[in-house]
Amino acid sequence: EIIDTIRDSVEFINKTDEIYLQFAEIVHQLQLPEKMLIYDCKTRWNSTYEMLTCALKFQDIFPRYRDREPNYDFCPTTEDWKKVSKVCNILKAFWTATHVISGSDYPTANLYLNEVCRIKVLLDSKVDDEDDFVRSMVQKMKLKFDKYWGECNLLISIAAILDPRCKMRVINYCFPLLYPPHEVQSNIGKVRQALYDLYDEYVEIHVSGQSGSSSQLLVGNDHPTKSSSSASSSVSHVSGMSEFLTHIATVESVQPVKNELDTYFEDGLLTAADDSTVDIVNLDALKWWKDTTKYKILPKMAADILAIPISTVASEATFSAGTRVIDSYRASLAPETVEMLMCAGDWCRKLHGVKKRDKVIILQITISSITICFIVRLILVFIIFFTLQKMKSAQEISLPIP
């Protein structure tokens, strides 16, 4: 009911220019920096959140406007505004998290665990709130949250560990906040074991690749040596160096490779003190692994994991209540097709130096294009009208006088 009241107020004030000017006059008198209210989409919670946060800035204006406008009879009360403020404080964490994990210009897999932990802490702090309204709302939210995050997610945990700013510290910090005390150490052990098992698989791939390349190199060098004797020209000669290299390749392939994970953890966390030119807060972890030269195996594993987008849904539709127009069967694409389209789009933008533009810029360009098209059409209409008038005048002049 409170949301409907505010929504009706916004629609009433933006109904006509005369009503809006009266409201704007009060805003100008109080010297508020905000100039206008915004509508919301009823099926998108983030749109409703933005409408509420914007309306909160005008909460002192609505009572004054009610005194001037007799037809305005659904002004929110002071108690309503208090509830709206409390709801917005909770939704702000969700709004921020959905924008962080829905980004498309940076890896999101390593950011997800911290955002989930932040929401968990918020819900735990509000579940026993003194306000009955907030408590009843948060209890329902926490029930669904605990049901969904009751099990440890290995992917987002490993992705967070592969962020050089976090490493193992991130699960040591987040897991006690996410899980019951008796599950924390077991979940940390599961993640650590899964991480090392995954690393061992990449080590095997790396070693087998080196062995294969060494064998091909040795076979390529074992050609018959040229000799002046025609009898020896048909016999293959293996040099002493070839035998030694074959032995080394066999021995080295079975020797254990130095564990880069242990080295990665021993190096400590990446901080601003290590490199003042790096933006630690907005660090692109995938790019960091691409530029590092200290490790050979870990960058490949990090690239495969961090390249996975946590969410392929736009932030506006993350918690949308609207139904899908097309069912999931018809709207789905094969993973290979999606990967092909995404790679092709990135390659084309990179090839032609095109960057993704902000939605505001795109909207401005669209409006400018529409304006230009409208002006061009007016000019064309004027030219056609002028031409027809000129032809009509010419015909009147050429007609014989009876």
Short mmCIF file of C-alpha atoms in Angstrom, two decimals:
data_model
loop_
_atom_site.label_atom_id
_atom_site.label_comp_id
_atom_site.label_asym_id
_atom_site.label_seq_id
_atom_site.Cartn_x
_atom_site.Cartn_y
_atom_site.Cartn_z
CA GLU A 1 0.00 0.00 0.00
CA ILE A 2 2.85 2.41 0.76
CA ILE A 3 4.46 1.77 -2.60
CA ASP A 4 1.11 2.25 -4.35
CA THR A 5 0.62 5.55 -2.51
CA ILE A 6 4.01 6.88 -3.61
CA ARG A 7 3.48 5.58 -7.14
CA ASP A 8 0.10 7.34 -7.33
CA SER A 9 1.70 10.53 -6.02
CA VAL A 10 4.40 10.44 -8.69
CA GLU A 11 1.85 9.80 -11.43
CA PHE A 12 -0.40 12.62 -10.16
CA ILE A 13 2.40 15.19 -10.04
CA ASN A 14 3.65 14.27 -13.53
CA LYS A 15 0.13 14.14 -14.92
CA THR A 16 0.06 17.65 -16.38
CA ASP A 17 2.57 20.48 -16.83
CA GLU A 18 0.53 22.77 -14.60
CA ILE A 19 0.63 20.36 -11.65
CA TYR A 20 4.32 19.67 -12.20
CA LEU A 21 5.15 23.39 -12.24
CA GLN A 22 3.36 23.88 -8.92
CA PHE A 23 5.39 21.04 -7.40
CA ALA A 24 8.61 22.38 -8.96
CA GLU A 25 7.94 25.82 -7.48
CA ILE A 26 7.94 24.35 -3.95
CA VAL A 27 11.14 22.45 -4.75
CA HIS A 28 12.75 25.70 -5.89
CA GLN A 29 11.65 27.50 -2.73
CA LEU A 30 13.29 24.86 -0.54
CA GLN A 31 16.38 24.90 -2.80
CA LEU A 32 16.58 21.15 -3.29
CA PRO A 33 19.18 19.92 -5.80
CA GLU A 34 16.80 17.31 -7.22
CA LYS A 35 14.47 18.53 -9.93
CA MET A 36 12.03 15.76 -10.81
CA LEU A 37 10.43 12.50 -9.74
CA ILE A 38 10.88 9.30 -11.72
CA TYR A 39 8.43 6.59 -12.68
CA ASP A 40 8.96 2.91 -12.00
CA CYS A 41 8.24 -0.34 -13.78
CA LYS A 42 5.89 -2.35 -11.58
CA THR A 43 7.48 -5.68 -12.51
CA ARG A 44 11.09 -4.63 -11.79
CA TRP A 45 12.08 -4.23 -8.17
CA ASN A 46 15.19 -2.17 -8.92
CA SER A 47 13.07 0.35 -10.83
CA THR A 48 10.73 0.59 -7.84
CA TYR A 49 13.73 1.01 -5.53
CA GLU A 50 15.02 3.91 -7.64
CA MET A 51 11.57 5.53 -7.58
CA LEU A 52 11.41 5.24 -3.77
CA THR A 53 14.92 6.60 -3.20
CA CYS A 54 14.14 9.54 -5.46
CA ALA A 55 10.78 10.19 -3.74
CA LEU A 56 12.51 10.14 -0.33
CA LYS A 57 14.43 13.26 -1.33
CA PHE A 58 11.10 15.06 -1.84
CA GLN A 59 9.35 13.85 1.32
CA ASP A 60 9.16 17.41 2.72
CA ILE A 61 7.60 18.67 -0.51
CA PHE A 62 4.55 16.39 -0.62
CA PRO A 63 2.80 17.81 2.52
CA ARG A 64 3.30 21.39 1.28
CA TYR A 65 1.94 20.46 -2.12
CA ARG A 66 -1.10 18.86 -0.47
CA ASP A 67 -1.91 22.19 1.17
CA ARG A 68 -2.00 23.84 -2.27
CA GLU A 69 -3.75 21.13 -4.25
CA PRO A 70 -7.19 20.04 -2.90
CA ASN A 71 -7.42 17.10 -5.34
CA TYR A 72 -4.23 15.53 -4.02
CA ASP A 73 -5.56 13.21 -1.31
CA PHE A 74 -3.00 10.36 -1.14
CA CYS A 75 0.01 12.05 0.44
CA PRO A 76 2.32 9.59 2.30
CA THR A 77 2.42 10.02 6.05
CA THR A 78 5.50 10.45 8.21
CA GLU A 79 5.26 6.81 9.30
CA ASP A 80 5.10 5.76 5.65
CA TRP A 81 8.31 7.60 4.88
CA LYS A 82 10.07 5.92 7.81
CA LYS A 83 9.12 2.49 6.46
CA VAL A 84 10.21 3.44 2.95
CA SER A 85 13.57 4.59 4.30
CA LYS A 86 14.09 1.28 6.10
CA VAL A 87 13.13 -0.73 3.03
CA CYS A 88 15.50 1.29 0.83
CA ASN A 89 18.37 0.71 3.26
CA ILE A 90 17.88 -3.04 2.81
CA LEU A 91 17.29 -2.97 -0.94
CA LYS A 92 20.38 -0.83 -1.49
CA ALA A 93 22.64 -3.82 -0.82
CA PHE A 94 20.73 -5.92 -3.36
CA TRP A 95 20.74 -3.08 -5.89
CA THR A 96 24.51 -2.67 -5.58
CA ALA A 97 25.16 -6.42 -5.74
CA THR A 98 23.08 -6.93 -8.89
CA HIS A 99 24.95 -4.15 -10.68
CA VAL A 100 28.33 -5.53 -9.61
CA ILE A 101 27.71 -9.14 -10.67
CA SER A 102 25.85 -8.20 -13.88
CA GLY A 103 28.78 -6.29 -15.37
CA SER A 104 29.96 -7.27 -18.84
CA ASP A 105 33.23 -5.31 -19.14
CA TYR A 106 35.07 -7.07 -16.30
CA PRO A 107 35.19 -10.56 -14.71
CA THR A 108 32.47 -11.10 -12.12
CA ALA A 109 33.18 -14.62 -10.81
CA ASN A 110 35.72 -13.36 -8.26
CA LEU A 111 33.36 -10.65 -6.94
CA TYR A 112 30.31 -12.75 -6.20
CA LEU A 113 31.29 -14.29 -2.86
CA ASN A 114 31.90 -10.93 -1.19
CA GLU A 115 28.55 -9.56 -2.40
CA VAL A 116 26.69 -12.62 -1.11
CA CYS A 117 28.46 -12.32 2.23
CA ARG A 118 27.51 -8.65 2.47
CA ILE A 119 23.83 -9.46 1.91
CA LYS A 120 23.98 -12.28 4.47
CA VAL A 121 25.40 -9.94 7.12
CA LEU A 122 22.69 -7.38 6.36
CA LEU A 123 19.88 -9.93 6.70
CA ASP A 124 21.31 -11.30 9.95
CA SER A 125 21.49 -7.80 11.42
CA LYS A 126 17.88 -7.01 10.50
CA VAL A 127 16.21 -10.34 11.29
CA ASP A 128 15.64 -9.31 14.94
CA ASP A 129 14.91 -5.66 14.23
CA GLU A 130 12.73 -3.78 16.68
CA ASP A 131 10.38 -2.72 13.91
CA ASP A 132 7.75 -5.41 13.25
CA PHE A 133 7.48 -4.31 9.63
CA VAL A 134 11.20 -4.78 8.92
CA ARG A 135 11.47 -7.96 10.99
CA SER A 136 8.63 -9.74 9.19
CA MET A 137 10.01 -8.76 5.79
CA VAL A 138 13.61 -9.78 6.53
CA GLN A 139 12.61 -13.11 8.06
CA LYS A 140 10.99 -14.15 4.79
CA MET A 141 14.03 -13.01 2.82
CA LYS A 142 16.47 -14.79 5.14
CA LEU A 143 14.51 -18.03 4.95
CA LYS A 144 14.90 -18.14 1.18
CA PHE A 145 18.52 -16.99 1.36
CA ASP A 146 19.55 -19.73 3.81
CA LYS A 147 17.73 -22.35 1.75
CA TYR A 148 19.55 -21.36 -1.44
CA TRP A 149 23.00 -20.85 0.13
CA GLY A 150 22.86 -23.76 2.56
CA GLU A 151 25.45 -25.69 0.54
CA CYS A 152 28.96 -24.50 -0.21
CA ASN A 153 29.44 -23.32 -3.80
CA LEU A 154 32.88 -24.41 -4.96
CA LEU A 155 33.01 -22.35 -8.15
CA ILE A 156 32.49 -18.92 -6.62
CA SER A 157 34.83 -19.81 -3.74
CA ILE A 158 37.67 -20.87 -6.04
CA ALA A 159 37.09 -17.84 -8.27
CA ALA A 160 37.35 -15.55 -5.23
CA ILE A 161 40.58 -17.26 -4.12
CA LEU A 162 42.09 -16.65 -7.57
CA ASP A 163 41.66 -12.92 -7.02
CA PRO A 164 45.17 -11.77 -5.96
CA ARG A 165 43.59 -9.29 -3.52
CA CYS A 166 41.79 -12.08 -1.63
CA LYS A 167 43.36 -15.54 -1.90
CA MET A 168 42.51 -17.86 1.02
CA ARG A 169 41.74 -14.92 3.27
CA VAL A 170 38.41 -14.39 1.53
CA ILE A 171 36.91 -17.74 2.55
CA ASN A 172 38.42 -17.47 6.03
CA TYR A 173 36.51 -14.20 6.33
CA CYS A 174 33.26 -15.00 4.51
CA PHE A 175 32.56 -18.60 5.54
CA PRO A 176 32.11 -17.87 9.29
CA LEU A 177 29.55 -15.25 8.25
CA LEU A 178 27.76 -17.48 5.75
CA TYR A 179 27.64 -20.89 7.47
CA PRO A 180 27.04 -22.27 10.98
CA PRO A 181 30.16 -22.66 13.15
CA HIS A 182 30.20 -26.46 12.87
CA GLU A 183 30.28 -26.27 9.04
CA VAL A 184 32.88 -23.59 8.53
CA GLN A 185 36.07 -25.68 8.72
CA SER A 186 34.61 -28.55 6.71
CA ASN A 187 33.53 -26.17 3.93
CA ILE A 188 36.94 -24.50 3.92
CA GLY A 189 38.52 -27.95 3.63
CA LYS A 190 36.23 -28.85 0.71
CA VAL A 191 37.16 -25.70 -1.17
CA ARG A 192 40.87 -26.14 -0.53
CA GLN A 193 40.80 -29.80 -1.62
CA ALA A 194 38.80 -28.96 -4.76
CA LEU A 195 41.25 -26.17 -5.59
CA TYR A 196 44.28 -28.43 -5.32
CA ASP A 197 42.55 -31.24 -7.25
CA LEU A 198 41.76 -28.82 -10.04
CA TYR A 199 45.32 -27.55 -10.03
CA ASP A 200 46.65 -31.13 -10.29
CA GLU A 201 44.58 -31.64 -13.44
CA TYR A 202 46.12 -28.55 -15.01
CA VAL A 203 49.58 -29.78 -13.99
CA GLU A 204 48.97 -33.08 -15.79
CA ILE A 205 47.84 -31.24 -18.90
CA HIS A 206 50.89 -28.99 -18.75
CA VAL A 207 53.33 -31.88 -18.26
CA SER A 208 51.77 -33.99 -21.01
CA GLY A 209 51.94 -31.02 -23.36
CA GLN A 210 55.63 -30.51 -22.60
CA SER A 211 56.38 -34.23 -23.07
CA GLY A 212 54.59 -34.27 -26.41
CA SER A 213 56.47 -31.22 -27.69
CA SER A 214 59.82 -32.66 -26.53
CA SER A 215 59.13 -35.98 -28.27
CA GLN A 216 58.23 -34.23 -31.51
CA LEU A 217 61.40 -32.16 -31.29
CA LEU A 218 63.59 -35.23 -30.77
CA VAL A 219 61.93 -37.17 -33.58
CA GLY A 220 62.41 -34.22 -35.87
CA ASN A 221 66.16 -34.15 -35.11
CA ASP A 222 66.64 -37.88 -35.73
CA HIS A 223 66.98 -37.60 -39.52
CA PRO A 224 69.70 -39.56 -41.33
CA THR A 225 72.98 -37.65 -41.34
CA LYS A 226 74.54 -36.83 -44.65
CA SER A 227 77.54 -38.94 -45.51
CA SER A 228 79.78 -39.20 -48.46
CA SER A 229 79.30 -42.93 -48.45
CA SER A 230 76.26 -44.14 -50.37
CA ALA A 231 76.03 -47.23 -48.16
CA SER A 232 75.71 -45.22 -44.96
CA SER A 233 73.24 -42.73 -46.46
CA SER A 234 70.38 -45.15 -45.99
CA VAL A 235 71.13 -45.76 -42.28
CA SER A 236 69.68 -43.54 -39.50
CA HIS A 237 72.26 -42.23 -37.06
CA VAL A 238 71.27 -41.11 -33.52
CA SER A 239 73.73 -38.72 -31.91
CA GLY A 240 74.81 -38.84 -28.30
CA MET A 241 73.03 -35.54 -27.61
CA SER A 242 69.73 -37.00 -28.90
CA GLU A 243 70.03 -39.97 -26.56
CA PHE A 244 70.78 -37.66 -23.64
CA LEU A 245 67.81 -35.39 -24.43
CA THR A 246 65.53 -38.41 -24.71
CA HIS A 247 66.66 -39.57 -21.28
CA ILE A 248 66.16 -36.10 -19.78
CA ALA A 249 62.67 -35.79 -21.27
CA THR A 250 61.68 -39.14 -19.75
CA VAL A 251 63.11 -38.32 -16.33
CA GLU A 252 61.86 -34.74 -16.16
CA SER A 253 58.34 -35.69 -17.19
CA VAL A 254 57.87 -37.85 -14.11
CA GLN A 255 59.47 -35.41 -11.68
CA PRO A 256 57.01 -33.37 -9.62
CA VAL A 257 56.37 -29.85 -10.81
CA LYS A 258 56.78 -27.14 -8.18
CA ASN A 259 53.41 -26.35 -6.68
CA GLU A 260 52.50 -22.85 -7.87
CA LEU A 261 49.48 -22.71 -5.58
CA ASP A 262 51.70 -22.80 -2.50
CA THR A 263 53.88 -20.07 -3.99
CA TYR A 264 50.78 -18.03 -4.81
CA PHE A 265 49.59 -18.23 -1.20
CA GLU A 266 53.05 -17.54 0.24
CA ASP A 267 53.38 -14.31 -1.76
CA GLY A 268 50.69 -12.61 0.27
CA LEU A 269 47.83 -10.39 -0.88
CA LEU A 270 48.13 -7.81 -3.62
CA THR A 271 47.93 -4.33 -2.10
CA ALA A 272 48.30 -0.77 -3.31
CA ALA A 273 51.75 -0.67 -1.68
CA ASP A 274 52.99 -3.33 -4.11
CA ASP A 275 52.16 -1.22 -7.17
CA SER A 276 50.90 2.33 -6.82
CA THR A 277 49.77 2.37 -10.48
CA VAL A 278 47.23 -0.44 -9.90
CA ASP A 279 43.67 0.43 -8.90
CA ILE A 280 43.17 -2.15 -6.17
CA VAL A 281 39.46 -1.49 -5.70
CA ASN A 282 38.63 -1.84 -9.41
CA LEU A 283 41.28 -4.42 -10.26
CA ASP A 284 40.60 -6.63 -13.27
CA ALA A 285 41.74 -9.99 -11.92
CA LEU A 286 41.63 -11.64 -15.33
CA LYS A 287 43.93 -9.00 -16.80
CA TRP A 288 46.28 -9.33 -13.82
CA TRP A 289 46.72 -13.03 -14.49
CA LYS A 290 47.26 -12.32 -18.18
CA ASP A 291 50.07 -9.86 -17.45
CA THR A 292 51.84 -11.86 -14.74
CA THR A 293 54.97 -13.79 -15.74
CA LYS A 294 55.74 -15.48 -12.42
CA TYR A 295 53.48 -18.50 -12.93
CA LYS A 296 53.07 -20.91 -15.83
CA ILE A 297 50.12 -23.13 -14.88
CA LEU A 298 47.97 -20.99 -12.60
CA PRO A 299 47.24 -18.30 -15.24
CA LYS A 300 45.62 -20.94 -17.47
CA MET A 301 43.43 -22.21 -14.64
CA ALA A 302 42.55 -18.66 -13.57
CA ALA A 303 41.64 -17.68 -17.12
CA ASP A 304 39.26 -20.64 -17.48
CA ILE A 305 37.51 -19.91 -14.16
CA LEU A 306 37.44 -16.12 -14.10
CA ALA A 307 36.16 -15.99 -17.68
CA ILE A 308 32.90 -17.60 -16.55
CA PRO A 309 30.24 -14.88 -16.10
CA ILE A 310 28.34 -15.33 -12.85
CA SER A 311 25.17 -13.91 -14.39
CA THR A 312 24.12 -13.68 -18.03
CA VAL A 313 20.98 -11.74 -17.10
CA ALA A 314 20.83 -7.94 -17.17
CA SER A 315 20.68 -6.28 -13.76
CA GLU A 316 17.23 -4.87 -14.57
CA ALA A 317 15.82 -8.36 -14.97
CA THR A 318 17.59 -10.11 -12.10
CA PHE A 319 14.62 -9.89 -9.76
CA SER A 320 11.96 -9.00 -12.31
CA ALA A 321 8.45 -10.18 -11.54
CA GLY A 322 7.47 -10.09 -15.22
CA THR A 323 6.83 -13.38 -17.01
CA ARG A 324 8.85 -14.51 -19.98
CA VAL A 325 7.23 -13.97 -23.34
CA ILE A 326 9.13 -16.89 -24.88
CA ASP A 327 9.55 -20.15 -23.00
CA SER A 328 13.03 -21.25 -21.93
CA TYR A 329 13.19 -24.01 -24.55
CA ARG A 330 12.70 -21.67 -27.50
CA ALA A 331 14.75 -18.82 -26.03
CA SER A 332 17.79 -20.93 -25.04
CA LEU A 333 20.97 -21.18 -27.06
CA ALA A 334 23.63 -23.85 -26.96
CA PRO A 335 26.68 -22.91 -24.85
CA GLU A 336 28.87 -23.16 -27.94
CA THR A 337 26.62 -20.73 -29.80
CA VAL A 338 26.64 -18.22 -26.95
CA GLU A 339 30.42 -18.44 -26.67
CA MET A 340 30.79 -17.99 -30.43
CA LEU A 341 28.53 -14.91 -30.47
CA MET A 342 30.26 -13.31 -27.47
CA CYS A 343 33.75 -13.92 -28.87
CA ALA A 344 32.77 -12.70 -32.33
CA GLY A 345 31.30 -9.51 -30.85
CA ASP A 346 34.42 -8.84 -28.76
CA TRP A 347 36.73 -9.56 -31.70
CA CYS A 348 34.81 -7.24 -34.01
CA ARG A 349 34.84 -4.44 -31.45
CA LYS A 350 38.57 -4.96 -30.86
CA LEU A 351 39.33 -5.10 -34.60
CA HIS A 352 37.53 -1.85 -35.38
CA GLY A 353 38.39 -0.08 -32.11
CA VAL A 354 34.75 0.11 -30.99
CA LYS A 355 33.99 0.38 -27.27
CA LYS A 356 30.72 -0.36 -25.54
CA ARG A 357 28.93 2.91 -24.96
CA ASP A 358 26.97 3.90 -21.92
CA LYS A 359 23.20 3.62 -22.08
CA VAL A 360 22.87 7.36 -21.47
CA ILE A 361 25.13 8.13 -24.43
CA ILE A 362 23.23 5.68 -26.61
CA LEU A 363 19.97 7.32 -25.57
CA GLN A 364 21.35 10.76 -26.40
CA ILE A 365 22.57 9.56 -29.79
CA THR A 366 19.20 7.97 -30.47
CA ILE A 367 17.36 11.18 -29.59
CA SER A 368 19.76 13.19 -31.75
CA SER A 369 19.24 10.78 -34.65
CA ILE A 370 15.48 11.06 -34.33
CA THR A 371 15.73 14.85 -34.27
CA ILE A 372 17.95 14.88 -37.36
CA CYS A 373 15.60 12.54 -39.21
CA PHE A 374 12.66 14.76 -38.31
CA ILE A 375 14.46 17.87 -39.61
CA VAL A 376 15.46 16.07 -42.82
CA ARG A 377 11.87 15.02 -43.38
CA LEU A 378 10.67 18.58 -42.91
CA ILE A 379 13.21 19.79 -45.46
CA LEU A 380 12.15 17.11 -47.94
CA VAL A 381 8.49 18.02 -47.47
CA PHE A 382 9.34 21.68 -48.02
CA ILE A 383 11.32 20.87 -51.19
CA ILE A 384 8.53 18.71 -52.59
CA PHE A 385 5.93 21.36 -51.79
CA PHE A 386 8.04 24.10 -53.39
CA THR A 387 8.64 21.96 -56.50
CA LEU A 388 4.93 21.20 -56.92
CA GLN A 389 4.07 24.88 -56.56
CA LYS A 390 6.68 25.77 -59.15
CA MET A 391 5.39 23.15 -61.60
CA LYS A 392 1.83 24.34 -61.07
CA SER A 393 2.84 27.93 -61.80
CA ALA A 394 4.70 26.84 -64.94
CA GLN A 395 1.65 24.98 -66.22
CA GLU A 396 -0.57 28.00 -65.63
CA ILE A 397 1.81 30.20 -67.60
CA SER A 398 2.02 27.76 -70.55
CA LEU A 399 -1.79 27.41 -70.93
CA PRO A 400 -3.15 29.29 -74.06
CA ILE A 401 -5.47 32.23 -73.43
CA PRO A 402 -8.95 31.48 -74.88
#
